mmCIF file of N, CA and C in Angstrom:
data_model
loop_
_atom_site.group_PDB
_atom_site.id
_atom_site.type_symbol
_atom_site.label_atom_id
_atom_site.label_comp_id
_atom_site.label_asym_id
_atom_site.label_seq_id
_atom_site.Cartn_x
_atom_site.Cartn_y
_atom_site.Cartn_z
ATOM 1 N N MET A 87 -149.957 0.107 -114.532
ATOM 2 C CA MET A 87 -149.344 -1.726 -114.193
ATOM 3 C C MET A 87 -148.260 -1.525 -114.742
ATOM 4 N N ASN A 88 -147.555 -2.177 -113.448
ATOM 5 C CA ASN A 88 -146.177 -2.309 -113.045
ATOM 6 C C ASN A 88 -145.899 -3.386 -113.758
ATOM 7 N N ARG A 89 -144.301 -3.761 -113.962
ATOM 8 C CA ARG A 89 -143.413 -4.359 -114.741
ATOM 9 C C ARG A 89 -143.796 -5.891 -113.958
ATOM 10 N N HIS A 90 -144.251 -6.223 -112.766
ATOM 11 C CA HIS A 90 -143.991 -7.208 -111.973
ATOM 12 C C HIS A 90 -145.350 -8.197 -112.252
ATOM 13 N N TYR A 91 -146.539 -7.824 -112.780
ATOM 14 C CA TYR A 91 -147.212 -8.385 -113.043
ATOM 15 C C TYR A 91 -146.950 -8.331 -114.313
ATOM 16 N N ARG A 92 -146.047 -8.710 -115.627
ATOM 17 C CA ARG A 92 -145.675 -8.991 -116.862
ATOM 18 C C ARG A 92 -144.799 -10.659 -115.957
ATOM 19 N N GLN A 93 -144.225 -10.462 -115.030
ATOM 20 C CA GLN A 93 -143.602 -10.830 -114.589
ATOM 21 C C GLN A 93 -144.958 -12.448 -113.814
ATOM 22 N N GLY A 94 -146.005 -12.605 -113.311
ATOM 23 C CA GLY A 94 -146.402 -13.209 -112.858
ATOM 24 C C GLY A 94 -147.264 -12.718 -111.716
ATOM 25 N N PHE A 95 -146.841 -11.466 -110.944
ATOM 26 C CA PHE A 95 -147.252 -11.114 -109.825
ATOM 27 C C PHE A 95 -148.423 -10.952 -109.770
ATOM 28 N N ARG A 96 -149.395 -11.050 -108.615
ATOM 29 C CA ARG A 96 -150.792 -10.500 -108.878
ATOM 30 C C ARG A 96 -151.104 -10.126 -107.011
ATOM 31 N N ARG A 97 -151.982 -9.332 -106.875
ATOM 32 C CA ARG A 97 -152.929 -8.694 -106.054
ATOM 33 C C ARG A 97 -154.699 -9.442 -105.912
ATOM 34 N N ASP A 98 -154.630 -10.288 -106.707
ATOM 35 C CA ASP A 98 -156.084 -10.510 -106.886
ATOM 36 C C ASP A 98 -155.903 -11.532 -105.385
ATOM 37 N N PHE A 99 -154.881 -13.075 -105.767
ATOM 38 C CA PHE A 99 -155.124 -14.124 -105.496
ATOM 39 C C PHE A 99 -153.209 -13.811 -104.657
ATOM 40 N N LEU A 100 -153.176 -13.385 -103.049
ATOM 41 C CA LEU A 100 -152.039 -13.308 -102.327
ATOM 42 C C LEU A 100 -151.462 -14.899 -101.270
ATOM 43 N N ASN A 101 -151.936 -15.535 -101.620
ATOM 44 C CA ASN A 101 -152.227 -16.530 -100.176
ATOM 45 C C ASN A 101 -150.853 -16.016 -99.348
ATOM 46 N N ASP A 102 -151.451 -15.347 -98.822
ATOM 47 C CA ASP A 102 -151.334 -13.954 -97.392
ATOM 48 C C ASP A 102 -151.707 -15.344 -95.980
ATOM 49 N N LEU A 103 -151.399 -16.034 -95.528
ATOM 50 C CA LEU A 103 -151.907 -17.178 -94.344
ATOM 51 C C LEU A 103 -151.926 -16.913 -93.113
ATOM 52 N N ASN A 104 -150.566 -15.990 -93.591
ATOM 53 C CA ASN A 104 -151.159 -14.676 -91.632
ATOM 54 C C ASN A 104 -151.267 -13.736 -91.546
ATOM 55 N N ASP A 105 -151.342 -13.206 -92.546
ATOM 56 C CA ASP A 105 -152.305 -12.045 -92.570
ATOM 57 C C ASP A 105 -151.147 -10.791 -92.204
ATOM 58 N N VAL A 106 -150.011 -11.067 -92.746
ATOM 59 C CA VAL A 106 -148.977 -10.716 -93.256
ATOM 60 C C VAL A 106 -149.703 -8.866 -93.769
ATOM 61 N N GLU A 107 -149.859 -8.976 -94.660
ATOM 62 C CA GLU A 107 -150.691 -6.905 -95.501
ATOM 63 C C GLU A 107 -151.637 -6.547 -94.227
ATOM 64 N N PRO A 108 -152.306 -6.623 -93.551
ATOM 65 C CA PRO A 108 -152.170 -6.174 -93.022
ATOM 66 C C PRO A 108 -151.676 -5.128 -91.704
ATOM 67 N N GLN A 109 -151.094 -6.340 -91.385
ATOM 68 C CA GLN A 109 -149.931 -5.888 -90.530
ATOM 69 C C GLN A 109 -148.512 -4.443 -91.017
ATOM 70 N N LEU A 110 -148.746 -4.534 -92.165
ATOM 71 C CA LEU A 110 -147.695 -4.008 -92.417
ATOM 72 C C LEU A 110 -148.674 -2.311 -93.272
ATOM 73 N N GLN A 111 -149.210 -3.139 -93.572
ATOM 74 C CA GLN A 111 -150.656 -1.508 -93.765
ATOM 75 C C GLN A 111 -151.031 -1.251 -92.279
ATOM 76 N N ALA A 112 -150.980 -1.692 -91.036
ATOM 77 C CA ALA A 112 -150.914 -1.275 -90.207
ATOM 78 C C ALA A 112 -149.516 0.226 -89.683
ATOM 79 N N TYR A 113 -148.570 0.059 -90.881
ATOM 80 C CA TYR A 113 -147.509 0.511 -89.945
ATOM 81 C C TYR A 113 -146.961 1.283 -90.861
ATOM 82 N N ASP A 114 -147.425 1.419 -92.652
ATOM 83 C CA ASP A 114 -147.255 1.947 -93.707
ATOM 84 C C ASP A 114 -148.177 1.789 -94.550
ATOM 85 N N GLU A 115 -149.244 2.183 -95.115
ATOM 86 C CA GLU A 115 -150.578 2.275 -95.583
ATOM 87 C C GLU A 115 -150.227 2.234 -96.908
ATOM 88 N N HIS A 116 -148.829 2.632 -97.077
ATOM 89 C CA HIS A 116 -149.052 1.992 -98.558
ATOM 90 C C HIS A 116 -148.057 0.495 -99.012
ATOM 91 N N LEU A 117 -147.837 -0.023 -97.974
ATOM 92 C CA LEU A 117 -146.823 -1.673 -98.663
ATOM 93 C C LEU A 117 -147.735 -2.309 -99.147
ATOM 94 N N TYR A 118 -148.069 -3.111 -99.953
ATOM 95 C CA TYR A 118 -149.032 -4.006 -100.075
ATOM 96 C C TYR A 118 -148.172 -5.870 -100.726
ATOM 97 N N LEU A 119 -148.671 -6.161 -100.709
ATOM 98 C CA LEU A 119 -148.005 -7.614 -101.009
ATOM 99 C C LEU A 119 -149.144 -7.881 -102.810
ATOM 100 N N MET A 120 -148.005 -8.994 -103.227
ATOM 101 C CA MET A 120 -147.969 -9.187 -104.489
ATOM 102 C C MET A 120 -147.591 -10.834 -104.283
ATOM 103 N N TYR A 121 -148.467 -11.558 -105.036
ATOM 104 C CA TYR A 121 -147.528 -13.117 -105.250
ATOM 105 C C TYR A 121 -147.567 -13.797 -106.642
ATOM 106 N N ASN A 122 -147.134 -14.324 -106.530
ATOM 107 C CA ASN A 122 -146.985 -15.534 -108.071
ATOM 108 C C ASN A 122 -147.276 -16.847 -107.817
ATOM 109 N N GLY A 123 -148.323 -17.531 -108.043
ATOM 110 C CA GLY A 123 -148.641 -18.511 -108.489
ATOM 111 C C GLY A 123 -147.955 -19.388 -108.725
ATOM 112 N N GLU A 124 -147.283 -19.461 -109.485
ATOM 113 C CA GLU A 124 -146.595 -20.398 -111.112
ATOM 114 C C GLU A 124 -144.835 -20.188 -109.637
ATOM 115 N N THR A 125 -144.316 -19.642 -109.268
ATOM 116 C CA THR A 125 -143.243 -19.721 -108.141
ATOM 117 C C THR A 125 -143.335 -19.897 -106.320
ATOM 118 N N GLY A 126 -144.726 -19.290 -106.715
ATOM 119 C CA GLY A 126 -144.826 -19.408 -105.241
ATOM 120 C C GLY A 126 -144.217 -18.679 -104.823
ATOM 121 N N GLU A 127 -143.898 -17.194 -105.010
ATOM 122 C CA GLU A 127 -143.100 -15.924 -104.262
ATOM 123 C C GLU A 127 -144.046 -15.144 -104.195
ATOM 124 N N HIS A 128 -143.315 -14.624 -102.948
ATOM 125 C CA HIS A 128 -144.285 -13.074 -103.241
ATOM 126 C C HIS A 128 -142.992 -12.026 -103.349
ATOM 127 N N LEU A 129 -144.020 -10.439 -103.291
ATOM 128 C CA LEU A 129 -143.415 -9.165 -103.268
ATOM 129 C C LEU A 129 -143.891 -8.736 -102.590
ATOM 130 N N ILE A 130 -142.747 -7.445 -101.656
ATOM 131 C CA ILE A 130 -143.797 -6.258 -100.686
ATOM 132 C C ILE A 130 -143.767 -5.504 -100.950
ATOM 133 N N MET A 131 -144.723 -4.870 -101.780
ATOM 134 C CA MET A 131 -144.722 -3.739 -102.907
ATOM 135 C C MET A 131 -144.726 -2.781 -102.061
ATOM 136 N N ASP A 132 -144.468 -1.180 -102.479
ATOM 137 C CA ASP A 132 -144.599 0.761 -101.817
ATOM 138 C C ASP A 132 -144.901 0.513 -103.076
ATOM 139 N N GLY A 133 -146.544 0.922 -102.673
ATOM 140 C CA GLY A 133 -147.546 1.764 -103.434
ATOM 141 C C GLY A 133 -147.164 2.680 -104.120
ATOM 142 N N LEU A 134 -146.421 3.801 -103.441
ATOM 143 C CA LEU A 134 -146.015 5.403 -103.879
ATOM 144 C C LEU A 134 -145.307 5.176 -104.848
ATOM 145 N N THR A 135 -144.078 4.226 -104.878
ATOM 146 C CA THR A 135 -142.997 4.837 -105.675
ATOM 147 C C THR A 135 -143.746 3.331 -106.740
ATOM 148 N N GLU A 136 -144.093 2.338 -106.196
ATOM 149 C CA GLU A 136 -144.415 1.124 -106.506
ATOM 150 C C GLU A 136 -143.263 0.146 -107.566
ATOM 151 N N LEU A 137 -142.101 0.493 -106.152
ATOM 152 C CA LEU A 137 -140.651 -0.787 -106.132
ATOM 153 C C LEU A 137 -140.842 -1.540 -105.155
ATOM 154 N N ALA A 138 -140.544 -3.145 -105.802
ATOM 155 C CA ALA A 138 -140.752 -4.307 -104.446
ATOM 156 C C ALA A 138 -139.018 -3.579 -103.279
ATOM 157 N N VAL A 139 -139.705 -4.246 -102.300
ATOM 158 C CA VAL A 139 -139.440 -3.557 -101.239
ATOM 159 C C VAL A 139 -138.507 -5.033 -100.928
ATOM 160 N N MET A 140 -139.127 -6.288 -100.883
ATOM 161 C CA MET A 140 -138.943 -7.094 -100.293
ATOM 162 C C MET A 140 -138.922 -8.374 -101.107
ATOM 163 N N LYS A 141 -138.552 -9.652 -101.957
ATOM 164 C CA LYS A 141 -138.984 -10.638 -102.483
ATOM 165 C C LYS A 141 -139.025 -12.122 -101.703
ATOM 166 N N ILE A 142 -139.698 -12.488 -101.217
ATOM 167 C CA ILE A 142 -139.824 -13.645 -100.318
ATOM 168 C C ILE A 142 -140.318 -14.192 -101.359
ATOM 169 N N PRO A 143 -139.881 -16.091 -101.154
ATOM 170 C CA PRO A 143 -138.203 -16.242 -100.412
ATOM 171 C C PRO A 143 -137.139 -15.733 -100.960
ATOM 172 N N GLN A 144 -136.493 -15.876 -99.611
ATOM 173 C CA GLN A 144 -134.798 -15.137 -100.129
ATOM 174 C C GLN A 144 -134.208 -15.373 -99.024
ATOM 175 N N PRO A 145 -133.242 -15.762 -98.926
ATOM 176 C CA PRO A 145 -131.617 -16.410 -97.228
ATOM 177 C C PRO A 145 -132.441 -15.847 -95.879
ATOM 178 N N GLY A 146 -132.393 -16.351 -95.671
ATOM 179 C CA GLY A 146 -133.891 -16.021 -93.929
ATOM 180 C C GLY A 146 -134.484 -15.745 -93.831
ATOM 181 N N TRP A 147 -135.381 -15.401 -95.082
ATOM 182 C CA TRP A 147 -136.318 -15.301 -95.313
ATOM 183 C C TRP A 147 -137.087 -16.224 -96.424
ATOM 184 N N PRO A 148 -137.881 -17.985 -95.690
ATOM 185 C CA PRO A 148 -138.390 -18.601 -96.583
ATOM 186 C C PRO A 148 -139.254 -18.607 -96.608
ATOM 187 N N ASN A 149 -140.639 -17.715 -96.378
ATOM 188 C CA ASN A 149 -141.996 -18.077 -95.949
ATOM 189 C C ASN A 149 -142.143 -16.729 -95.853
ATOM 190 N N LEU A 150 -143.567 -16.687 -96.081
ATOM 191 C CA LEU A 150 -143.690 -14.884 -95.111
ATOM 192 C C LEU A 150 -144.955 -15.109 -94.225
ATOM 193 N N ASN A 151 -144.134 -14.824 -93.239
ATOM 194 C CA ASN A 151 -144.557 -14.836 -92.047
ATOM 195 C C ASN A 151 -144.718 -13.064 -91.385
ATOM 196 N N SER A 152 -145.463 -12.961 -89.869
ATOM 197 C CA SER A 152 -145.098 -11.338 -89.130
ATOM 198 C C SER A 152 -144.047 -11.010 -88.822
ATOM 199 N N ALA A 153 -143.037 -12.049 -88.356
ATOM 200 C CA ALA A 153 -141.540 -11.347 -88.899
ATOM 201 C C ALA A 153 -141.040 -10.563 -89.101
ATOM 202 N N ILE A 154 -141.384 -10.671 -90.712
ATOM 203 C CA ILE A 154 -140.997 -9.895 -91.853
ATOM 204 C C ILE A 154 -141.472 -8.550 -91.811
ATOM 205 N N VAL A 155 -142.696 -8.135 -90.626
ATOM 206 C CA VAL A 155 -142.824 -6.610 -90.372
ATOM 207 C C VAL A 155 -142.301 -6.121 -89.327
ATOM 208 N N ASP A 156 -141.641 -7.049 -88.486
ATOM 209 C CA ASP A 156 -140.514 -6.380 -87.718
ATOM 210 C C ASP A 156 -138.906 -6.055 -88.239
ATOM 211 N N HIS A 157 -138.907 -7.123 -89.595
ATOM 212 C CA HIS A 157 -137.654 -6.397 -90.002
ATOM 213 C C HIS A 157 -138.046 -5.466 -90.905
ATOM 214 N N ILE A 158 -138.810 -5.413 -92.009
ATOM 215 C CA ILE A 158 -139.657 -3.766 -93.059
ATOM 216 C C ILE A 158 -139.134 -2.578 -92.039
ATOM 217 N N ARG A 159 -140.048 -2.850 -90.312
ATOM 218 C CA ARG A 159 -139.927 -1.796 -89.225
ATOM 219 C C ARG A 159 -138.391 -1.654 -89.352
ATOM 220 N N LYS A 160 -137.559 -1.820 -89.067
ATOM 221 C CA LYS A 160 -135.798 -2.092 -88.863
ATOM 222 C C LYS A 160 -135.122 -1.204 -89.638
ATOM 223 N N ILE A 161 -135.882 -1.981 -91.115
ATOM 224 C CA ILE A 161 -134.719 -0.673 -92.885
ATOM 225 C C ILE A 161 -135.608 -0.112 -92.857
ATOM 226 N N HIS A 162 -136.643 0.096 -92.458
ATOM 227 C CA HIS A 162 -136.777 1.768 -93.634
ATOM 228 C C HIS A 162 -136.820 2.507 -92.790
ATOM 229 N N THR A 163 -136.660 3.185 -94.073
ATOM 230 C CA THR A 163 -135.404 3.995 -94.467
ATOM 231 C C THR A 163 -135.602 5.615 -93.315
ATOM 232 N N MET A 164 -136.809 5.328 -93.153
ATOM 233 C CA MET A 164 -137.740 6.638 -92.333
ATOM 234 C C MET A 164 -136.898 6.296 -90.475
ATOM 235 N N ASN A 165 -136.453 5.673 -90.468
ATOM 236 C CA ASN A 165 -135.885 5.368 -88.686
ATOM 237 C C ASN A 165 -135.106 5.369 -88.823
ATOM 238 N N GLY A 166 -134.399 5.081 -90.219
ATOM 239 C CA GLY A 166 -132.866 6.156 -90.141
ATOM 240 C C GLY A 166 -131.419 5.288 -91.040
ATOM 241 N N PHE A 167 -132.146 4.234 -91.248
ATOM 242 C CA PHE A 167 -131.848 3.332 -91.446
ATOM 243 C C PHE A 167 -131.134 3.544 -93.353
ATOM 244 N N SER A 168 -129.752 2.887 -93.192
ATOM 245 C CA SER A 168 -129.569 2.974 -94.127
ATOM 246 C C SER A 168 -128.736 2.378 -95.503
ATOM 247 N N ALA A 169 -128.907 1.406 -96.317
ATOM 248 C CA ALA A 169 -128.057 0.524 -96.474
ATOM 249 C C ALA A 169 -127.037 0.753 -97.537
ATOM 250 N N VAL A 170 -126.485 1.723 -97.734
ATOM 251 C CA VAL A 170 -125.142 2.038 -97.965
ATOM 252 C C VAL A 170 -124.483 2.204 -96.911
ATOM 253 N N ALA A 171 -124.639 2.630 -95.998
ATOM 254 C CA ALA A 171 -123.748 2.216 -94.856
ATOM 255 C C ALA A 171 -123.678 1.392 -94.022
ATOM 256 N N GLU A 172 -124.887 0.295 -94.077
ATOM 257 C CA GLU A 172 -124.613 -1.312 -94.087
ATOM 258 C C GLU A 172 -123.547 -1.656 -94.996
ATOM 259 N N ILE A 173 -123.770 -1.142 -96.293
ATOM 260 C CA ILE A 173 -122.457 -2.544 -96.805
ATOM 261 C C ILE A 173 -120.862 -1.666 -96.585
ATOM 262 N N GLU A 174 -121.494 -1.215 -96.273
ATOM 263 C CA GLU A 174 -119.943 -0.555 -96.079
ATOM 264 C C GLU A 174 -119.303 -0.304 -95.404
ATOM 265 N N ALA A 175 -119.767 -0.340 -94.232
ATOM 266 C CA ALA A 175 -119.520 -1.292 -92.686
ATOM 267 C C ALA A 175 -119.496 -2.881 -92.791
ATOM 268 N N ALA A 176 -119.625 -3.321 -93.567
ATOM 269 C CA ALA A 176 -119.912 -4.878 -94.104
ATOM 270 C C ALA A 176 -118.077 -4.720 -95.024
ATOM 271 N N ASP A 177 -118.564 -3.927 -95.904
ATOM 272 C CA ASP A 177 -116.913 -4.017 -96.871
ATOM 273 C C ASP A 177 -115.561 -3.888 -95.470
ATOM 274 N N ASN A 178 -115.956 -2.250 -95.216
ATOM 275 C CA ASN A 178 -114.849 -2.736 -93.380
ATOM 276 C C ASN A 178 -114.482 -3.442 -93.461
ATOM 277 N N ALA A 179 -115.295 -4.531 -92.338
ATOM 278 C CA ALA A 179 -114.750 -5.523 -91.920
ATOM 279 C C ALA A 179 -114.310 -6.558 -92.492
ATOM 280 N N ARG A 180 -114.580 -7.052 -93.262
ATOM 281 C CA ARG A 180 -114.033 -8.011 -94.451
ATOM 282 C C ARG A 180 -112.587 -7.470 -95.017
ATOM 283 N N GLU A 181 -112.618 -5.918 -95.605
ATOM 284 C CA GLU A 181 -110.878 -5.595 -95.406
ATOM 285 C C GLU A 181 -109.905 -5.780 -94.076
ATOM 286 N N ARG A 182 -110.748 -5.455 -92.800
ATOM 287 C CA ARG A 182 -110.169 -6.180 -91.758
ATOM 288 C C ARG A 182 -109.707 -7.464 -92.152
ATOM 289 N N ASP A 183 -110.524 -8.704 -92.102
ATOM 290 C CA ASP A 183 -110.542 -9.509 -91.978
ATOM 291 C C ASP A 183 -109.275 -10.103 -92.776
ATOM 292 N N VAL A 184 -109.382 -9.696 -93.639
ATOM 293 C CA VAL A 184 -108.407 -10.108 -95.661
ATOM 294 C C VAL A 184 -107.089 -9.324 -94.692
ATOM 295 N N GLU A 185 -106.659 -8.043 -94.486
ATOM 296 C CA GLU A 185 -105.654 -8.180 -94.084
ATOM 297 C C GLU A 185 -105.215 -8.612 -92.941
ATOM 298 N N ARG A 186 -106.168 -9.106 -91.866
ATOM 299 C CA ARG A 186 -105.477 -10.004 -90.877
ATOM 300 C C ARG A 186 -105.075 -11.041 -90.789
ATOM 301 N N ARG A 187 -105.554 -12.026 -91.916
ATOM 302 C CA ARG A 187 -105.082 -12.782 -92.619
ATOM 303 C C ARG A 187 -103.842 -12.926 -93.445
ATOM 304 N N LYS A 188 -103.235 -11.864 -93.968
ATOM 305 C CA LYS A 188 -103.077 -12.411 -94.869
ATOM 306 C C LYS A 188 -101.579 -12.061 -93.581
ATOM 307 N N ASP A 189 -101.598 -10.976 -92.774
ATOM 308 C CA ASP A 189 -100.836 -10.627 -91.455
ATOM 309 C C ASP A 189 -100.138 -11.859 -90.871
ATOM 310 N N GLU A 190 -101.424 -12.847 -90.899
ATOM 311 C CA GLU A 190 -100.957 -13.626 -90.265
ATOM 312 C C GLU A 190 -100.436 -15.001 -90.681
ATOM 313 N N LEU A 191 -100.520 -15.127 -92.053
ATOM 314 C CA LEU A 191 -100.547 -15.769 -93.550
ATOM 315 C C LEU A 191 -98.955 -15.258 -93.198
ATOM 316 N N ALA A 192 -97.953 -14.220 -93.022
ATOM 317 C CA ALA A 192 -97.176 -13.878 -93.931
ATOM 318 C C ALA A 192 -96.017 -13.896 -91.907
ATOM 319 N N GLU A 193 -96.617 -13.829 -91.018
ATOM 320 C CA GLU A 193 -95.664 -14.521 -89.625
ATOM 321 C C GLU A 193 -95.759 -16.010 -89.379
ATOM 322 N N ASP A 194 -96.415 -16.715 -90.545
ATOM 323 C CA ASP A 194 -96.802 -17.972 -90.375
ATOM 324 C C ASP A 194 -95.555 -18.725 -91.419
ATOM 325 N N PHE A 195 -95.133 -17.633 -92.424
ATOM 326 C CA PHE A 195 -94.788 -18.288 -93.633
ATOM 327 C C PHE A 195 -92.724 -17.860 -93.218
ATOM 328 N N ALA A 196 -93.096 -16.652 -91.925
ATOM 329 C CA ALA A 196 -91.626 -15.993 -91.994
ATOM 330 C C ALA A 196 -91.023 -17.640 -90.447
ATOM 331 N N LYS A 197 -91.828 -17.634 -89.972
ATOM 332 C CA LYS A 197 -91.884 -18.519 -88.981
ATOM 333 C C LYS A 197 -91.005 -19.737 -89.660
ATOM 334 N N ASN A 198 -92.087 -20.386 -90.289
ATOM 335 C CA ASN A 198 -91.207 -21.743 -91.437
ATOM 336 C C ASN A 198 -89.957 -21.647 -91.531
ATOM 337 N N MET A 199 -89.820 -20.186 -92.264
ATOM 338 C CA MET A 199 -88.785 -20.019 -93.175
ATOM 339 C C MET A 199 -87.381 -19.424 -92.485
ATOM 340 N N TYR A 200 -87.521 -19.544 -90.914
ATOM 341 C CA TYR A 200 -86.634 -19.671 -89.686
ATOM 342 C C TYR A 200 -86.568 -20.811 -89.223
ATOM 343 N N HIS A 201 -87.280 -21.444 -89.287
ATOM 344 C CA HIS A 201 -86.852 -22.796 -88.267
ATOM 345 C C HIS A 201 -86.687 -23.681 -90.163
ATOM 346 N N ALA A 202 -86.664 -23.484 -91.007
ATOM 347 C CA ALA A 202 -85.942 -24.672 -91.778
ATOM 348 C C ALA A 202 -85.189 -23.706 -92.807
ATOM 349 N N ASP A 203 -84.222 -22.554 -92.364
ATOM 350 C CA ASP A 203 -83.468 -21.847 -92.873
ATOM 351 C C ASP A 203 -82.381 -22.790 -91.484
ATOM 352 N N LYS A 204 -82.982 -22.615 -90.511
ATOM 353 C CA LYS A 204 -82.311 -23.226 -89.098
ATOM 354 C C LYS A 204 -80.912 -24.392 -89.175
ATOM 355 N N TYR A 205 -82.358 -25.334 -89.642
ATOM 356 C CA TYR A 205 -81.958 -27.155 -89.718
ATOM 357 C C TYR A 205 -81.128 -27.311 -90.975
ATOM 358 N N SER A 206 -81.630 -26.591 -92.373
ATOM 359 C CA SER A 206 -80.735 -26.469 -92.797
ATOM 360 C C SER A 206 -79.233 -26.874 -93.228
ATOM 361 N N ILE A 207 -79.217 -27.771 -94.621
ATOM 362 C CA ILE A 207 -77.253 -28.618 -94.170
ATOM 363 C C ILE A 207 -77.505 -27.821 -96.326
ATOM 364 N N THR A 208 -75.944 -27.092 -96.293
ATOM 365 C CA THR A 208 -75.590 -27.039 -97.958
ATOM 366 C C THR A 208 -74.916 -27.968 -97.957
ATOM 367 N N VAL A 209 -74.642 -28.721 -99.377
ATOM 368 C CA VAL A 209 -74.690 -29.689 -99.735
ATOM 369 C C VAL A 209 -73.577 -29.189 -101.297
ATOM 370 N N ASN A 210 -72.724 -29.567 -101.477
ATOM 371 C CA ASN A 210 -70.867 -28.927 -101.921
ATOM 372 C C ASN A 210 -71.306 -30.468 -103.031
#
């Protein structure tokens, strides 16, 4: 028994109105759903490793629907998806954006200081 049963997730009542589980199993026979009736959450589980692949709801996925099957296909490691590479690419983009903003701030500061010095009046 995995830890998800202790957290209230069950297999006997899935609340799968869109028949997502058969679609998942058509793609990968080891994928299955678990449902927590108290919280209204779904887990997409990998039966081979008994690990949760995805929890619904989450940002971008407010409810369980057939579009999730396409997303699972896209992020499946067998298809070459690498979460580490995605995170590194996002971190690099974020660092470039921070550097760009720093350069813009420094340029604006320099322009403001130049104009302030140009029109400053010295008082004795």
